[in-house]
Amino acid sequence: MQTTFSLAQLADPHVAEAEKILRKCVHCGFCTATCPTYVTLGNELDSPRGRIYLIKDMLENGRPADEEIVTHVDRCLSCLSCMTTCPSGVHYMHLVDHARAHIEQTYRRPFIDRAIRAVLAQVLPYPARFRTALRLAALGRPFAGLFRRVKALKPLAAMLVMAPRAVPAASAVSKPATHGASAPKRGRVALLTGCAQSVLDPAINEATVRLLTRLGVEVVVPEGEGCCGALVHHMGREEAALAAARTNVDAWTREIERGGLDAIVITASGCGTTIKDYGFMLRLDPAYAGKAARVSALAKDVTEYLAAIDLPEPSLAPGLSVAYHSACSMQHGQKITRQPKDLLKRAGFDVREPKEGHLCCGSAGTYNILQPDIAAKLRSRKVSNIEATGAALVATGNIGCMTQISGGTAMSVVHTVELLDWAWGGPRPEGLPATL
Ligand code: SF4
Ligand code: SF4
């Protein structure tokens, strides 16, 4: 794609990066066919190509974001399906991340939208605040139907409906500690315990620690670790995202220097995509660029890590059929497609792959709160495809997808690592009914 940025504009490294990406796009439109919002809404401006044109126009003309571009960029899930499809290697993720930051800096959203985004940014990344908010949601739940009738308040209704009725107690695994290997030691990893996941489903990290330590891997939960920053990053709050990244880079660098790390293990693929991008996000910060690149290189999804070590024979063959849902951040963001399925098969599960596996379930961080109507359509489509597999349960590697999918089906939805822990000697996942 031809671009006409001035030399002065290109002096800004963010604009220069955007230009490099834009020039790779050859307008072929292959990406439109696999874009969930284009498939759902049928509007070219809600396709990757359409958004690329809008972003190019905004940046080239050096103008602030307007309502049109905000509407179409907000509708983008950042699912990155377009990046998997694109034959020209257009790095849509970095382009849309930059566009979101530009929107945040130059566009004043309506009051309620601003207020809801501020609450999300101030609550979700902090486990104590998030736990309190979930408990308070019980008081607001009776008003969800009322809120749903007012367009601007739909996100509030979505939040209330999605909040679980029972909030699990905080897990000891979320606290800084070193969990020693219970078999001959063969590795040492840091575990990102995360923010929302550690509140919504602490059993995921508990299963991870049990499984890894049983396999001879020492697991460290470092002091000072926090939210990966993905939630605010996707809202265009660049400074907050970079601050979160620096905090984690510091925590993990201390741990690398103290005892060495073979990997930084992540159990939520949405976080994994962002941490693997820390090197890029902090490239312009001389104090952090090198350390961030080292952290990104060490970041591994738990299934990626497990697939690379020798595993003994599983101690149990559950023989259940599992519909494996590959989160977008897993398959498109990190290109991890084979490992989770291979591990589940090795563990004795009959793995079934739902049709249209490339399409997002509508979760996408805070998307199902901020764009509840599109998210609901995508969830129905996803759930129909999952249920059509006839599998007994659903496994996936991202808490956002777990929450989204379980809101639309009676099937049990568990994290992949909970099934792996079970097969390799751990307890049966709590989320599985005894009838299975
Ligand atoms: S990231 Fe997903 S929703 Fe956004 S343009 Fe690409 S395919 Fe479409
Ligand atoms: S597939 Fe790639 S090159 Fe083709 S229009 Fe989409 S982003 Fe551009």
Short mmCIF file of C-alpha atoms and ligand atoms in Angstrom, two decimals:
data_model
loop_
_atom_site.label_atom_id
_atom_site.label_comp_id
_atom_site.label_asym_id
_atom_site.label_seq_id
_atom_site.Cartn_x
_atom_site.Cartn_y
_atom_site.Cartn_z
CA MET A 1 0.00 0.00 0.00
CA GLN A 2 1.37 3.39 -0.94
CA THR A 3 1.72 5.86 1.91
CA THR A 4 2.36 9.60 1.98
CA PHE A 5 3.72 10.31 5.42
CA SER A 6 5.98 13.37 5.63
CA LEU A 7 9.55 13.09 6.89
CA ALA A 8 8.50 15.03 10.00
CA GLN A 9 5.78 12.48 10.70
CA LEU A 10 8.19 9.60 10.18
CA ALA A 11 10.52 11.06 12.79
CA ASP A 12 8.02 9.69 15.33
CA PRO A 13 9.06 6.05 15.79
CA HIS A 14 5.45 4.97 16.38
CA VAL A 15 4.35 6.49 13.07
CA ALA A 16 7.41 5.03 11.32
CA GLU A 17 6.44 1.59 12.61
CA ALA A 18 2.84 2.07 11.47
CA GLU A 19 4.05 3.14 8.02
CA LYS A 20 6.20 0.00 7.73
CA ILE A 21 3.16 -2.14 8.51
CA LEU A 22 0.82 -0.24 6.17
CA ARG A 23 3.22 -0.57 3.26
CA LYS A 24 3.04 -4.35 3.52
CA CYS A 25 -0.71 -4.49 2.91
CA VAL A 26 -1.55 -5.23 -0.72
CA HIS A 27 -5.35 -4.76 -0.28
CA CYS A 28 -6.01 -8.37 -1.30
CA GLY A 29 -8.83 -8.74 1.23
CA PHE A 30 -8.07 -12.39 2.10
CA CYS A 31 -8.26 -11.36 5.76
CA THR A 32 -11.90 -10.29 5.50
CA ALA A 33 -13.10 -13.90 5.16
CA THR A 34 -11.67 -14.89 8.55
CA CYS A 35 -12.47 -11.70 10.46
CA PRO A 36 -15.23 -12.38 13.02
CA THR A 37 -16.62 -8.85 12.90
CA TYR A 38 -16.77 -8.81 9.09
CA VAL A 39 -18.35 -12.26 9.10
CA THR A 40 -20.91 -11.06 11.68
CA LEU A 41 -21.62 -7.51 10.49
CA GLY A 42 -20.80 -7.69 6.76
CA ASN A 43 -19.42 -4.14 6.68
CA GLU A 44 -16.04 -3.57 4.99
CA LEU A 45 -15.22 -0.99 7.66
CA ASP A 46 -15.53 -3.78 10.22
CA SER A 47 -12.95 -5.86 8.38
CA PRO A 48 -9.17 -5.74 8.84
CA ARG A 49 -8.71 -4.12 5.42
CA GLY A 50 -11.37 -1.50 6.16
CA ARG A 51 -9.82 -0.69 9.53
CA ILE A 52 -6.36 -0.49 7.97
CA TYR A 53 -7.66 2.16 5.52
CA LEU A 54 -9.29 4.11 8.35
CA ILE A 55 -6.14 3.99 10.48
CA LYS A 56 -3.94 4.98 7.53
CA ASP A 57 -6.17 7.95 6.75
CA MET A 58 -6.16 9.12 10.38
CA LEU A 59 -2.41 8.79 10.83
CA GLU A 60 -1.38 10.18 7.44
CA ASN A 61 -3.50 13.26 7.96
CA GLY A 62 -2.23 13.59 11.50
CA ARG A 63 -5.76 14.13 12.72
CA PRO A 64 -7.46 13.21 15.95
CA ALA A 65 -9.68 10.14 16.02
CA ASP A 66 -13.34 10.73 15.18
CA GLU A 67 -16.50 8.84 15.97
CA GLU A 68 -16.33 6.75 12.79
CA ILE A 69 -12.87 5.36 13.38
CA VAL A 70 -13.54 4.85 17.08
CA THR A 71 -16.68 2.85 16.25
CA HIS A 72 -14.88 0.47 13.90
CA VAL A 73 -11.66 0.11 15.89
CA ASP A 74 -13.67 -0.49 19.08
CA ARG A 75 -15.51 -3.30 17.29
CA CYS A 76 -12.21 -5.04 16.50
CA LEU A 77 -11.64 -7.94 18.90
CA SER A 78 -7.85 -7.89 18.50
CA CYS A 79 -8.33 -11.60 17.88
CA LEU A 80 -5.54 -11.49 15.25
CA SER A 81 -7.24 -13.99 12.97
CA CYS A 82 -6.36 -11.56 10.18
CA MET A 83 -2.66 -11.97 10.96
CA THR A 84 -2.89 -15.73 10.57
CA THR A 85 -4.61 -15.30 7.20
CA CYS A 86 -2.60 -12.43 5.75
CA PRO A 87 -0.18 -13.66 3.05
CA SER A 88 1.83 -10.42 3.19
CA GLY A 89 2.78 -10.54 6.87
CA VAL A 90 0.92 -7.37 7.86
CA HIS A 91 1.46 -6.91 11.63
CA TYR A 92 -2.10 -5.80 12.32
CA MET A 93 -1.62 -6.18 16.09
CA HIS A 94 1.01 -3.46 16.33
CA LEU A 95 -0.99 -1.25 13.97
CA VAL A 96 -4.25 -1.50 15.90
CA ASP A 97 -2.42 -1.16 19.24
CA HIS A 98 -0.99 2.13 17.98
CA ALA A 99 -4.42 3.22 16.69
CA ARG A 100 -5.99 2.49 20.07
CA ALA A 101 -3.33 4.57 21.84
CA HIS A 102 -3.92 7.40 19.33
CA ILE A 103 -7.67 7.19 19.99
CA GLU A 104 -7.11 7.32 23.74
CA GLN A 105 -4.95 10.42 23.37
CA THR A 106 -7.07 12.34 20.87
CA TYR A 107 -10.71 11.36 21.32
CA ARG A 108 -13.04 12.26 24.19
CA ARG A 109 -15.51 9.44 24.66
CA PRO A 110 -19.04 10.03 25.97
CA PHE A 111 -19.15 10.25 29.78
CA ILE A 112 -20.62 6.81 30.52
CA ASP A 113 -18.18 5.05 28.15
CA ARG A 114 -15.29 6.89 29.81
CA ALA A 115 -16.55 6.01 33.28
CA ILE A 116 -17.01 2.29 32.46
CA ARG A 117 -13.54 2.09 30.91
CA ALA A 118 -12.01 3.86 33.90
CA VAL A 119 -13.68 1.39 36.28
CA LEU A 120 -12.49 -1.59 34.22
CA ALA A 121 -8.92 -0.24 34.14
CA GLN A 122 -8.93 0.46 37.88
CA VAL A 123 -10.57 -2.79 39.00
CA LEU A 124 -9.84 -5.78 36.74
CA PRO A 125 -6.03 -5.78 37.01
CA TYR A 126 -6.11 -5.74 40.82
CA PRO A 127 -7.24 -9.03 42.40
CA ALA A 128 -8.41 -7.54 45.74
CA ARG A 129 -10.47 -4.83 44.02
CA PHE A 130 -11.82 -7.30 41.47
CA ARG A 131 -12.87 -9.76 44.19
CA THR A 132 -14.72 -7.00 46.05
CA ALA A 133 -16.39 -5.84 42.81
CA LEU A 134 -17.58 -9.39 42.07
CA ARG A 135 -19.13 -9.62 45.54
CA LEU A 136 -20.85 -6.25 45.06
CA ALA A 137 -22.19 -7.43 41.68
CA ALA A 138 -24.76 -9.53 43.56
CA LEU A 139 -26.42 -6.28 44.70
CA GLY A 140 -26.58 -4.89 41.16
CA ARG A 141 -27.63 -8.09 39.40
CA PRO A 142 -31.41 -7.48 39.76
CA PHE A 143 -30.97 -4.27 37.71
CA ALA A 144 -29.16 -5.94 34.79
CA GLY A 145 -32.36 -6.23 32.72
CA LEU A 146 -33.06 -2.53 33.23
CA PHE A 147 -29.53 -1.49 32.26
CA ARG A 148 -29.69 -3.65 29.14
CA ARG A 149 -32.52 -1.48 27.77
CA VAL A 150 -30.31 1.64 27.73
CA LYS A 151 -27.65 1.44 25.00
CA ALA A 152 -24.94 3.24 26.97
CA LEU A 153 -25.53 1.02 30.02
CA LYS A 154 -25.37 -2.32 28.21
CA PRO A 155 -21.74 -2.86 29.31
CA LEU A 156 -22.87 -2.53 32.92
CA ALA A 157 -25.56 -5.16 32.34
CA ALA A 158 -22.99 -7.44 30.70
CA MET A 159 -20.65 -7.09 33.67
CA LEU A 160 -23.40 -7.96 36.15
CA VAL A 161 -24.59 -10.98 34.18
CA MET A 162 -21.07 -12.30 33.75
CA ALA A 163 -20.05 -11.94 37.39
CA PRO A 164 -20.04 -15.40 38.98
CA ARG A 165 -22.59 -15.99 41.72
CA ALA A 166 -19.96 -17.50 44.01
CA VAL A 167 -16.45 -16.07 44.19
CA PRO A 168 -13.79 -18.66 45.08
CA ALA A 169 -11.63 -17.98 48.12
CA ALA A 170 -8.18 -16.54 47.42
CA SER A 171 -5.60 -19.26 46.80
CA ALA A 172 -2.29 -19.58 48.61
CA VAL A 173 -0.71 -20.28 45.20
CA SER A 174 -1.20 -16.61 44.25
CA LYS A 175 1.18 -15.50 47.01
CA PRO A 176 4.91 -15.06 46.36
CA ALA A 177 6.64 -18.37 47.15
CA THR A 178 8.94 -21.04 45.82
CA HIS A 179 7.26 -24.39 45.24
CA GLY A 180 9.97 -27.03 45.31
CA ALA A 181 10.09 -29.91 42.85
CA SER A 182 8.74 -33.13 44.33
CA ALA A 183 10.69 -35.29 41.84
CA PRO A 184 14.37 -34.99 40.84
CA LYS A 185 14.72 -31.36 39.82
CA ARG A 186 14.94 -30.72 36.11
CA GLY A 187 13.91 -27.11 35.75
CA ARG A 188 13.01 -23.82 37.38
CA VAL A 189 10.26 -21.54 36.13
CA ALA A 190 8.42 -18.41 37.22
CA LEU A 191 4.63 -18.59 37.14
CA LEU A 192 2.53 -15.58 36.25
CA THR A 193 -0.39 -15.96 38.62
CA GLY A 194 -2.25 -13.18 36.82
CA CYS A 195 -5.01 -10.87 37.91
CA ALA A 196 -8.59 -11.73 36.88
CA GLN A 197 -7.83 -15.44 36.44
CA SER A 198 -6.45 -15.82 39.96
CA VAL A 199 -9.76 -14.46 41.30
CA LEU A 200 -12.20 -16.19 38.95
CA ASP A 201 -10.58 -19.62 38.93
CA PRO A 202 -7.59 -20.13 41.25
CA ALA A 203 -7.77 -23.89 40.54
CA ILE A 204 -5.92 -23.26 37.23
CA ASN A 205 -2.71 -22.08 38.86
CA GLU A 206 -3.06 -24.67 41.61
CA ALA A 207 -3.19 -27.42 38.95
CA THR A 208 -0.18 -25.87 37.19
CA VAL A 209 1.94 -25.80 40.35
CA ARG A 210 0.94 -29.38 41.27
CA LEU A 211 1.68 -30.73 37.80
CA LEU A 212 4.99 -28.93 37.27
CA THR A 213 6.40 -29.70 40.72
CA ARG A 214 5.34 -33.35 40.34
CA LEU A 215 7.29 -33.42 37.08
CA GLY A 216 10.42 -32.10 38.81
CA VAL A 217 10.09 -28.40 37.97
CA GLU A 218 10.59 -25.80 40.70
CA VAL A 219 7.91 -23.10 40.41
CA VAL A 220 8.55 -19.60 41.69
CA VAL A 221 5.83 -17.01 42.16
CA PRO A 222 8.04 -13.92 42.34
CA GLU A 223 7.51 -11.03 44.71
CA GLY A 224 6.25 -7.93 42.87
CA GLU A 225 4.61 -9.67 39.91
CA GLY A 226 1.31 -8.13 38.75
CA CYS A 227 -1.16 -7.91 35.89
CA CYS A 228 0.54 -8.31 32.50
CA GLY A 229 -1.03 -5.06 31.26
CA ALA A 230 -3.05 -6.60 28.41
CA LEU A 231 -6.38 -5.27 29.66
CA VAL A 232 -5.28 -1.63 29.66
CA HIS A 233 -3.12 -2.12 26.56
CA HIS A 234 -6.22 -3.10 24.58
CA MET A 235 -7.98 0.01 25.86
CA GLY A 236 -5.18 2.19 24.43
CA ARG A 237 -3.89 3.12 27.89
CA GLU A 238 -0.30 2.86 26.82
CA GLU A 239 1.39 4.35 29.86
CA ALA A 240 -0.49 2.04 32.23
CA ALA A 241 0.35 -0.96 30.03
CA LEU A 242 4.04 -0.04 29.91
CA ALA A 243 4.10 0.49 33.68
CA ALA A 244 2.65 -3.01 34.19
CA ALA A 245 5.21 -4.44 31.77
CA ARG A 246 8.11 -2.73 33.57
CA THR A 247 6.91 -4.01 36.96
CA ASN A 248 6.88 -7.59 35.69
CA VAL A 249 10.17 -7.25 33.82
CA ASP A 250 11.75 -6.07 37.09
CA ALA A 251 10.22 -8.95 39.10
CA TRP A 252 11.31 -11.62 36.62
CA THR A 253 14.74 -10.09 36.05
CA ARG A 254 15.38 -10.27 39.81
CA GLU A 255 14.38 -13.93 39.68
CA ILE A 256 16.57 -14.63 36.63
CA GLU A 257 19.53 -13.09 38.46
CA ARG A 258 18.76 -14.92 41.72
CA GLY A 259 18.35 -18.51 40.57
CA GLY A 260 17.98 -18.54 36.78
CA LEU A 261 14.75 -19.28 34.94
CA ASP A 262 14.10 -21.79 32.17
CA ALA A 263 10.79 -20.14 31.38
CA ILE A 264 8.13 -17.75 32.53
CA VAL A 265 5.05 -19.96 32.50
CA ILE A 266 1.72 -18.38 31.67
CA THR A 267 -1.67 -20.05 32.02
CA ALA A 268 -3.82 -17.42 30.29
CA SER A 269 -3.01 -17.12 26.60
CA GLY A 270 -4.24 -13.51 26.48
CA CYS A 271 -1.47 -12.61 28.93
CA GLY A 272 1.03 -14.74 27.02
CA THR A 273 0.50 -12.80 23.79
CA THR A 274 1.18 -9.51 25.57
CA ILE A 275 4.22 -10.73 27.54
CA LYS A 276 5.75 -12.14 24.37
CA ASP A 277 5.36 -8.59 22.99
CA TYR A 278 7.07 -6.83 25.93
CA GLY A 279 10.28 -6.67 23.91
CA PHE A 280 8.47 -4.65 21.25
CA MET A 281 6.42 -2.58 23.67
CA LEU A 282 9.53 -1.44 25.57
CA ARG A 283 11.89 -1.22 22.57
CA LEU A 284 12.17 2.56 22.86
CA ASP A 285 13.08 2.51 26.55
CA PRO A 286 16.86 2.07 26.80
CA ALA A 287 16.62 1.05 30.46
CA TYR A 288 14.22 -1.79 29.70
CA ALA A 289 14.56 -2.81 26.03
CA GLY A 290 17.14 -5.56 26.63
CA LYS A 291 15.53 -6.91 29.80
CA ALA A 292 12.08 -6.90 28.20
CA ALA A 293 13.35 -8.78 25.15
CA ARG A 294 14.88 -11.40 27.48
CA VAL A 295 11.59 -11.76 29.36
CA SER A 296 9.62 -12.12 26.11
CA ALA A 297 11.99 -14.83 24.94
CA LEU A 298 11.43 -16.76 28.18
CA ALA A 299 7.62 -16.46 28.13
CA LYS A 300 5.89 -19.78 27.44
CA ASP A 301 2.33 -20.95 27.59
CA VAL A 302 2.10 -23.82 30.07
CA THR A 303 1.31 -26.26 27.24
CA GLU A 304 4.26 -24.97 25.22
CA TYR A 305 6.53 -25.64 28.19
CA LEU A 306 5.07 -29.08 28.92
CA ALA A 307 5.31 -30.15 25.27
CA ALA A 308 9.03 -29.41 25.30
CA ILE A 309 9.91 -31.61 28.29
CA ASP A 310 9.93 -35.39 28.56
CA LEU A 311 6.73 -36.55 30.17
CA PRO A 312 6.26 -39.92 31.84
CA GLU A 313 3.29 -42.11 30.94
CA PRO A 314 0.07 -40.61 32.33
CA SER A 315 -1.14 -42.32 35.48
CA LEU A 316 -4.79 -42.29 34.46
CA ALA A 317 -6.61 -42.59 31.15
CA PRO A 318 -9.87 -40.69 31.66
CA GLY A 319 -11.08 -41.61 28.14
CA LEU A 320 -13.42 -38.60 27.96
CA SER A 321 -14.18 -36.73 24.76
CA VAL A 322 -13.03 -33.11 24.88
CA ALA A 323 -13.89 -30.27 22.52
CA TYR A 324 -10.71 -28.23 22.41
CA HIS A 325 -11.33 -24.51 21.94
CA SER A 326 -8.19 -22.74 20.81
CA ALA A 327 -8.25 -19.19 22.16
CA CYS A 328 -7.40 -16.55 19.55
CA SER A 329 -4.49 -15.38 21.67
CA MET A 330 -3.25 -18.98 21.64
CA GLN A 331 -3.62 -19.84 17.94
CA HIS A 332 -3.32 -16.40 16.30
CA GLY A 333 -1.44 -14.40 18.93
CA GLN A 334 1.14 -17.05 19.87
CA LYS A 335 0.74 -19.54 17.00
CA ILE A 336 0.37 -22.37 19.49
CA THR A 337 -1.94 -24.84 17.77
CA ARG A 338 -0.53 -28.35 18.13
CA GLN A 339 0.81 -28.61 21.69
CA PRO A 340 -2.43 -28.40 23.75
CA LYS A 341 -4.17 -30.98 21.53
CA ASP A 342 -1.16 -33.31 21.46
CA LEU A 343 -0.87 -33.17 25.26
CA LEU A 344 -4.58 -33.87 25.74
CA LYS A 345 -4.39 -36.83 23.32
CA ARG A 346 -1.30 -38.13 25.09
CA ALA A 347 -3.24 -37.85 28.36
CA GLY A 348 -5.88 -40.19 26.91
CA PHE A 349 -8.60 -37.74 25.93
CA ASP A 350 -10.55 -38.05 22.69
CA VAL A 351 -9.90 -34.55 21.32
CA ARG A 352 -12.52 -33.06 19.02
CA GLU A 353 -12.08 -29.85 17.09
CA PRO A 354 -15.11 -27.62 16.63
CA LYS A 355 -15.82 -26.18 13.16
CA GLU A 356 -14.83 -22.55 12.52
CA GLY A 357 -12.13 -22.92 15.15
CA HIS A 358 -10.42 -19.79 13.82
CA LEU A 359 -13.34 -17.55 14.83
CA CYS A 360 -13.29 -15.73 18.17
CA CYS A 361 -15.79 -16.68 20.91
CA GLY A 362 -16.37 -12.98 21.61
CA SER A 363 -14.51 -12.83 24.91
CA ALA A 364 -11.41 -10.82 23.90
CA GLY A 365 -10.42 -9.21 27.21
CA THR A 366 -13.07 -6.63 28.04
CA TYR A 367 -14.78 -6.94 24.63
CA ASN A 368 -17.72 -8.95 25.95
CA ILE A 369 -18.38 -6.10 28.38
CA LEU A 370 -17.81 -3.19 26.00
CA GLN A 371 -19.38 -4.75 22.87
CA PRO A 372 -21.93 -7.14 24.39
CA ASP A 373 -24.17 -7.50 21.32
CA ILE A 374 -21.44 -8.63 18.91
CA ALA A 375 -19.87 -10.75 21.65
CA ALA A 376 -23.20 -12.52 22.25
CA LYS A 377 -23.56 -13.36 18.53
CA LEU A 378 -20.05 -14.75 18.40
CA ARG A 379 -20.64 -16.79 21.54
CA SER A 380 -23.81 -18.38 20.13
CA ARG A 381 -21.93 -19.34 16.97
CA LYS A 382 -19.01 -20.73 18.95
CA VAL A 383 -21.22 -22.67 21.37
CA SER A 384 -23.23 -24.23 18.49
CA ASN A 385 -20.00 -25.44 16.89
CA ILE A 386 -18.67 -26.76 20.20
CA GLU A 387 -21.91 -28.56 21.09
CA ALA A 388 -22.03 -30.08 17.58
CA THR A 389 -18.85 -32.04 18.37
CA GLY A 390 -20.86 -34.14 20.84
CA ALA A 391 -17.93 -33.96 23.27
CA ALA A 392 -18.49 -34.44 26.99
CA LEU A 393 -16.66 -31.25 28.01
CA VAL A 394 -14.73 -28.26 26.72
CA ALA A 395 -11.07 -27.47 27.32
CA THR A 396 -9.32 -24.22 26.58
CA GLY A 397 -6.29 -22.27 27.72
CA ASN A 398 -7.66 -18.83 28.47
CA ILE A 399 -9.85 -17.71 31.37
CA GLY A 400 -11.66 -15.15 29.20
CA CYS A 401 -12.84 -17.86 26.81
CA MET A 402 -13.79 -20.11 29.73
CA THR A 403 -16.05 -17.41 31.18
CA GLN A 404 -17.51 -16.48 27.81
CA ILE A 405 -18.25 -20.02 26.62
CA SER A 406 -19.57 -21.31 29.92
CA GLY A 407 -22.07 -18.42 29.90
CA GLY A 408 -23.68 -19.92 26.80
CA THR A 409 -23.69 -23.67 27.37
CA ALA A 410 -24.44 -26.25 30.03
CA MET A 411 -21.25 -28.12 29.11
CA SER A 412 -18.40 -28.09 31.63
CA VAL A 413 -15.57 -25.81 30.56
CA VAL A 414 -12.17 -26.43 32.12
CA HIS A 415 -8.62 -25.26 31.57
CA THR A 416 -6.41 -27.62 29.58
CA VAL A 417 -3.87 -27.79 32.40
CA GLU A 418 -6.51 -29.03 34.87
CA LEU A 419 -7.09 -32.06 32.63
CA LEU A 420 -3.36 -32.63 32.22
CA ASP A 421 -2.80 -32.41 35.98
CA TRP A 422 -5.59 -34.96 36.48
CA ALA A 423 -4.16 -37.39 33.95
CA TRP A 424 -0.68 -37.10 35.44
CA GLY A 425 -1.71 -37.85 39.01
CA GLY A 426 -3.59 -34.78 40.23
CA PRO A 427 -7.17 -34.55 41.49
CA ARG A 428 -10.20 -34.59 39.23
CA PRO A 429 -10.97 -30.97 38.15
CA GLU A 430 -13.57 -29.42 40.43
CA GLY A 431 -15.55 -28.14 37.44
CA LEU A 432 -16.29 -31.66 36.19
CA PRO A 433 -19.59 -33.18 37.30
CA ALA A 434 -19.34 -36.63 38.88
CA THR A 435 -21.61 -38.00 36.12
CA LEU A 436 -18.88 -37.62 33.49
S1 SF4 B 1 -8.08 -8.58 14.95
FE1 SF4 B 1 -9.85 -9.94 14.59
S2 SF4 B 1 -11.66 -8.57 14.68
FE2 SF4 B 1 -9.85 -7.26 14.46
S3 SF4 B 1 -9.65 -6.94 12.26
FE3 SF4 B 1 -8.35 -8.71 12.73
S4 SF4 B 1 -9.66 -10.51 12.42
FE4 SF4 B 1 -11.02 -8.70 12.53
S1 SF4 B 2 -4.77 -10.12 3.90
FE1 SF4 B 2 -3.07 -8.82 4.52
S2 SF4 B 2 -2.38 -7.82 2.64
FE2 SF4 B 2 -4.44 -8.65 2.24
S3 SF4 B 2 -5.83 -6.91 2.73
FE3 SF4 B 2 -5.66 -8.17 4.59
S4 SF4 B 2 -4.00 -7.18 5.74
FE4 SF4 B 2 -3.84 -6.42 3.64
#
